[in-house]
Amino acid sequence: MPSITTSPNIHHLLEEREEQHTLRRLALSVAAKLRLEVHNPNLVLAPLLQQPVQRSNLTSLIEWVKRELEDIDIEPDGDLLEQLCSRLQHRLSEI
C-alpha cells in the first residue's frame, strides 16, 4: 500500500505547486526589477501581454513568464532574470 508521501498524485500536485511558486517569484522579480507596480489599478498588463483582459497584472505576468520560459534559450552563463526583463521591456516598447 503506497504511503501518502509516495503517491504519484501527491507528488505531481507538489511539483505543480512548486512550479507555480517559482513562476510567481520570477514574475515578481521581473516586476520589481522593472519597477512595474503590478498592484496599481491604473496599470493593465493583460492586453499588452496578449492575455485575457480580465486577468490581473500579476496573473498575466506569471502566465507570460511561463510562456517565455518555454521559448527562451537560457545561456549557461546568462542571467535568467536579465533575459526575462529584457524580453518584457522589448515587448512593452513595441506597443
PDB file of C-alpha atoms in Angstrom:
ATOM      1  CA  MET A   1       0.000   0.000   0.000  1.00  0.00           C
ATOM      2  CA  PRO A   2       1.592   3.340  -1.054  1.00  0.00           C
ATOM      3  CA  SER A   3       2.051   5.962   1.583  1.00  0.00           C
ATOM      4  CA  ILE A   4       0.643   9.435   1.074  1.00  0.00           C
ATOM      5  CA  THR A   5       4.098  10.924   0.556  1.00  0.00           C
ATOM      6  CA  THR A   6       4.961   8.479  -2.231  1.00  0.00           C
ATOM      7  CA  SER A   7       1.634   8.614  -4.011  1.00  0.00           C
ATOM      8  CA  PRO A   8       2.181   9.675  -7.652  1.00  0.00           C
ATOM      9  CA  ASN A   9      -0.802  12.040  -7.468  1.00  0.00           C
ATOM     10  CA  ILE A  10       0.502  13.810  -4.381  1.00  0.00           C
ATOM     11  CA  HIS A  11       3.965  14.016  -5.904  1.00  0.00           C
ATOM     12  CA  HIS A  12       2.535  15.562  -9.075  1.00  0.00           C
ATOM     13  CA  LEU A  13       0.487  18.094  -7.075  1.00  0.00           C
ATOM     14  CA  LEU A  14       3.552  19.076  -5.052  1.00  0.00           C
ATOM     15  CA  GLU A  15       5.587  19.561  -8.244  1.00  0.00           C
ATOM     16  CA  GLU A  16       2.833  21.729  -9.738  1.00  0.00           C
ATOM     17  CA  ARG A  17       2.646  23.815  -6.590  1.00  0.00           C
ATOM     18  CA  GLU A  18       6.429  24.313  -6.575  1.00  0.00           C
ATOM     19  CA  GLU A  19       6.339  25.293 -10.250  1.00  0.00           C
ATOM     20  CA  GLN A  20       3.595  27.852  -9.606  1.00  0.00           C
ATOM     21  CA  HIS A  21       5.534  29.230  -6.643  1.00  0.00           C
ATOM     22  CA  THR A  22       8.692  29.552  -8.766  1.00  0.00           C
ATOM     23  CA  LEU A  23       6.806  31.249 -11.609  1.00  0.00           C
ATOM     24  CA  ARG A  24       5.239  33.693  -9.163  1.00  0.00           C
ATOM     25  CA  ARG A  25       8.638  34.540  -7.646  1.00  0.00           C
ATOM     26  CA  LEU A  26      10.152  35.075 -11.090  1.00  0.00           C
ATOM     27  CA  ALA A  27       7.236  37.268 -12.170  1.00  0.00           C
ATOM     28  CA  LEU A  28       7.511  39.369  -9.006  1.00  0.00           C
ATOM     29  CA  SER A  29      11.276  39.659  -9.500  1.00  0.00           C
ATOM     30  CA  VAL A  30      10.791  40.870 -13.077  1.00  0.00           C
ATOM     31  CA  ALA A  31       8.176  43.370 -11.901  1.00  0.00           C
ATOM     32  CA  ALA A  32      10.455  44.634  -9.124  1.00  0.00           C
ATOM     33  CA  LYS A  33      13.494  44.958 -11.388  1.00  0.00           C
ATOM     34  CA  LEU A  34      11.485  46.887 -13.986  1.00  0.00           C
ATOM     35  CA  ARG A  35       9.642  48.832 -11.285  1.00  0.00           C
ATOM     36  CA  LEU A  36       6.255  47.686 -12.540  1.00  0.00           C
ATOM     37  CA  GLU A  37       3.577  48.338  -9.955  1.00  0.00           C
ATOM     38  CA  VAL A  38       1.565  45.191 -10.623  1.00  0.00           C
ATOM     39  CA  HIS A  39      -0.966  46.052  -7.915  1.00  0.00           C
ATOM     40  CA  ASN A  40      -1.632  49.515  -9.373  1.00  0.00           C
ATOM     41  CA  PRO A  41      -5.148  49.514 -10.872  1.00  0.00           C
ATOM     42  CA  ASN A  42      -4.038  52.074 -13.482  1.00  0.00           C
ATOM     43  CA  LEU A  43      -1.608  49.567 -14.977  1.00  0.00           C
ATOM     44  CA  VAL A  44      -3.266  46.981 -17.232  1.00  0.00           C
ATOM     45  CA  LEU A  45      -0.725  44.448 -18.450  1.00  0.00           C
ATOM     46  CA  ALA A  46      -3.096  41.741 -19.707  1.00  0.00           C
ATOM     47  CA  PRO A  47      -3.731  43.065 -23.223  1.00  0.00           C
ATOM     48  CA  LEU A  48      -0.089  44.099 -23.596  1.00  0.00           C
ATOM     49  CA  LEU A  49       0.971  40.538 -22.829  1.00  0.00           C
ATOM     50  CA  GLN A  50      -1.701  39.005 -25.038  1.00  0.00           C
ATOM     51  CA  GLN A  51      -3.725  37.786 -22.067  1.00  0.00           C
ATOM     52  CA  PRO A  52      -7.471  37.951 -21.416  1.00  0.00           C
ATOM     53  CA  VAL A  53      -8.278  41.446 -20.206  1.00  0.00           C
ATOM     54  CA  GLN A  54      -9.993  40.209 -17.037  1.00  0.00           C
ATOM     55  CA  ARG A  55      -6.737  38.776 -15.681  1.00  0.00           C
ATOM     56  CA  SER A  56      -4.877  40.650 -13.005  1.00  0.00           C
ATOM     57  CA  ASN A  57      -1.474  42.135 -13.741  1.00  0.00           C
ATOM     58  CA  LEU A  58       0.268  39.538 -11.602  1.00  0.00           C
ATOM     59  CA  THR A  59      -1.602  36.619 -13.158  1.00  0.00           C
ATOM     60  CA  SER A  60      -0.858  37.963 -16.629  1.00  0.00           C
ATOM     61  CA  LEU A  61       2.803  38.406 -15.800  1.00  0.00           C
ATOM     62  CA  ILE A  62       3.039  34.894 -14.334  1.00  0.00           C
ATOM     63  CA  GLU A  63       1.497  33.417 -17.481  1.00  0.00           C
ATOM     64  CA  TRP A  64       3.830  35.499 -19.650  1.00  0.00           C
ATOM     65  CA  VAL A  65       6.865  34.256 -17.685  1.00  0.00           C
ATOM     66  CA  LYS A  66       5.657  30.677 -18.087  1.00  0.00           C
ATOM     67  CA  ARG A  67       5.338  31.085 -21.868  1.00  0.00           C
ATOM     68  CA  GLU A  68       8.718  32.813 -22.143  1.00  0.00           C
ATOM     69  CA  LEU A  69      10.452  30.050 -20.193  1.00  0.00           C
ATOM     70  CA  GLU A  70       9.138  27.536 -22.705  1.00  0.00           C
ATOM     71  CA  ASP A  71      10.569  29.632 -25.544  1.00  0.00           C
ATOM     72  CA  ILE A  72      13.810  31.016 -24.113  1.00  0.00           C
ATOM     73  CA  ASP A  73      17.239  29.517 -24.655  1.00  0.00           C
ATOM     74  CA  ILE A  74      18.956  30.017 -21.334  1.00  0.00           C
ATOM     75  CA  GLU A  75      22.632  30.680 -21.832  1.00  0.00           C
ATOM     76  CA  PRO A  76      24.852  28.708 -19.449  1.00  0.00           C
ATOM     77  CA  ASP A  77      26.483  31.879 -18.130  1.00  0.00           C
ATOM     78  CA  GLY A  78      23.417  34.052 -18.686  1.00  0.00           C
ATOM     79  CA  ASP A  79      21.152  35.600 -16.117  1.00  0.00           C
ATOM     80  CA  LEU A  80      17.583  34.331 -16.485  1.00  0.00           C
ATOM     81  CA  LEU A  81      16.111  37.351 -14.723  1.00  0.00           C
ATOM     82  CA  GLU A  82      18.006  39.725 -17.019  1.00  0.00           C
ATOM     83  CA  GLN A  83      16.812  37.823 -20.080  1.00  0.00           C
ATOM     84  CA  LEU A  84      13.191  37.929 -18.934  1.00  0.00           C
ATOM     85  CA  CYS A  85      13.423  41.637 -18.114  1.00  0.00           C
ATOM     86  CA  SER A  86      14.949  42.379 -21.489  1.00  0.00           C
ATOM     87  CA  ARG A  87      12.215  40.442 -23.281  1.00  0.00           C
ATOM     88  CA  LEU A  88       9.470  42.193 -21.325  1.00  0.00           C
ATOM     89  CA  GLN A  89      10.970  45.628 -21.925  1.00  0.00           C
ATOM     90  CA  HIS A  90      11.167  44.833 -25.620  1.00  0.00           C
ATOM     91  CA  ARG A  91       7.562  43.586 -25.618  1.00  0.00           C
ATOM     92  CA  LEU A  92       6.238  46.665 -23.835  1.00  0.00           C
ATOM     93  CA  SER A  93       8.230  49.047 -26.020  1.00  0.00           C
ATOM     94  CA  GLU A  94       6.689  47.586 -29.182  1.00  0.00           C
ATOM     95  CA  ILE A  95       3.296  48.875 -28.182  1.00  0.00           C
TER      96      ILE A  95
END
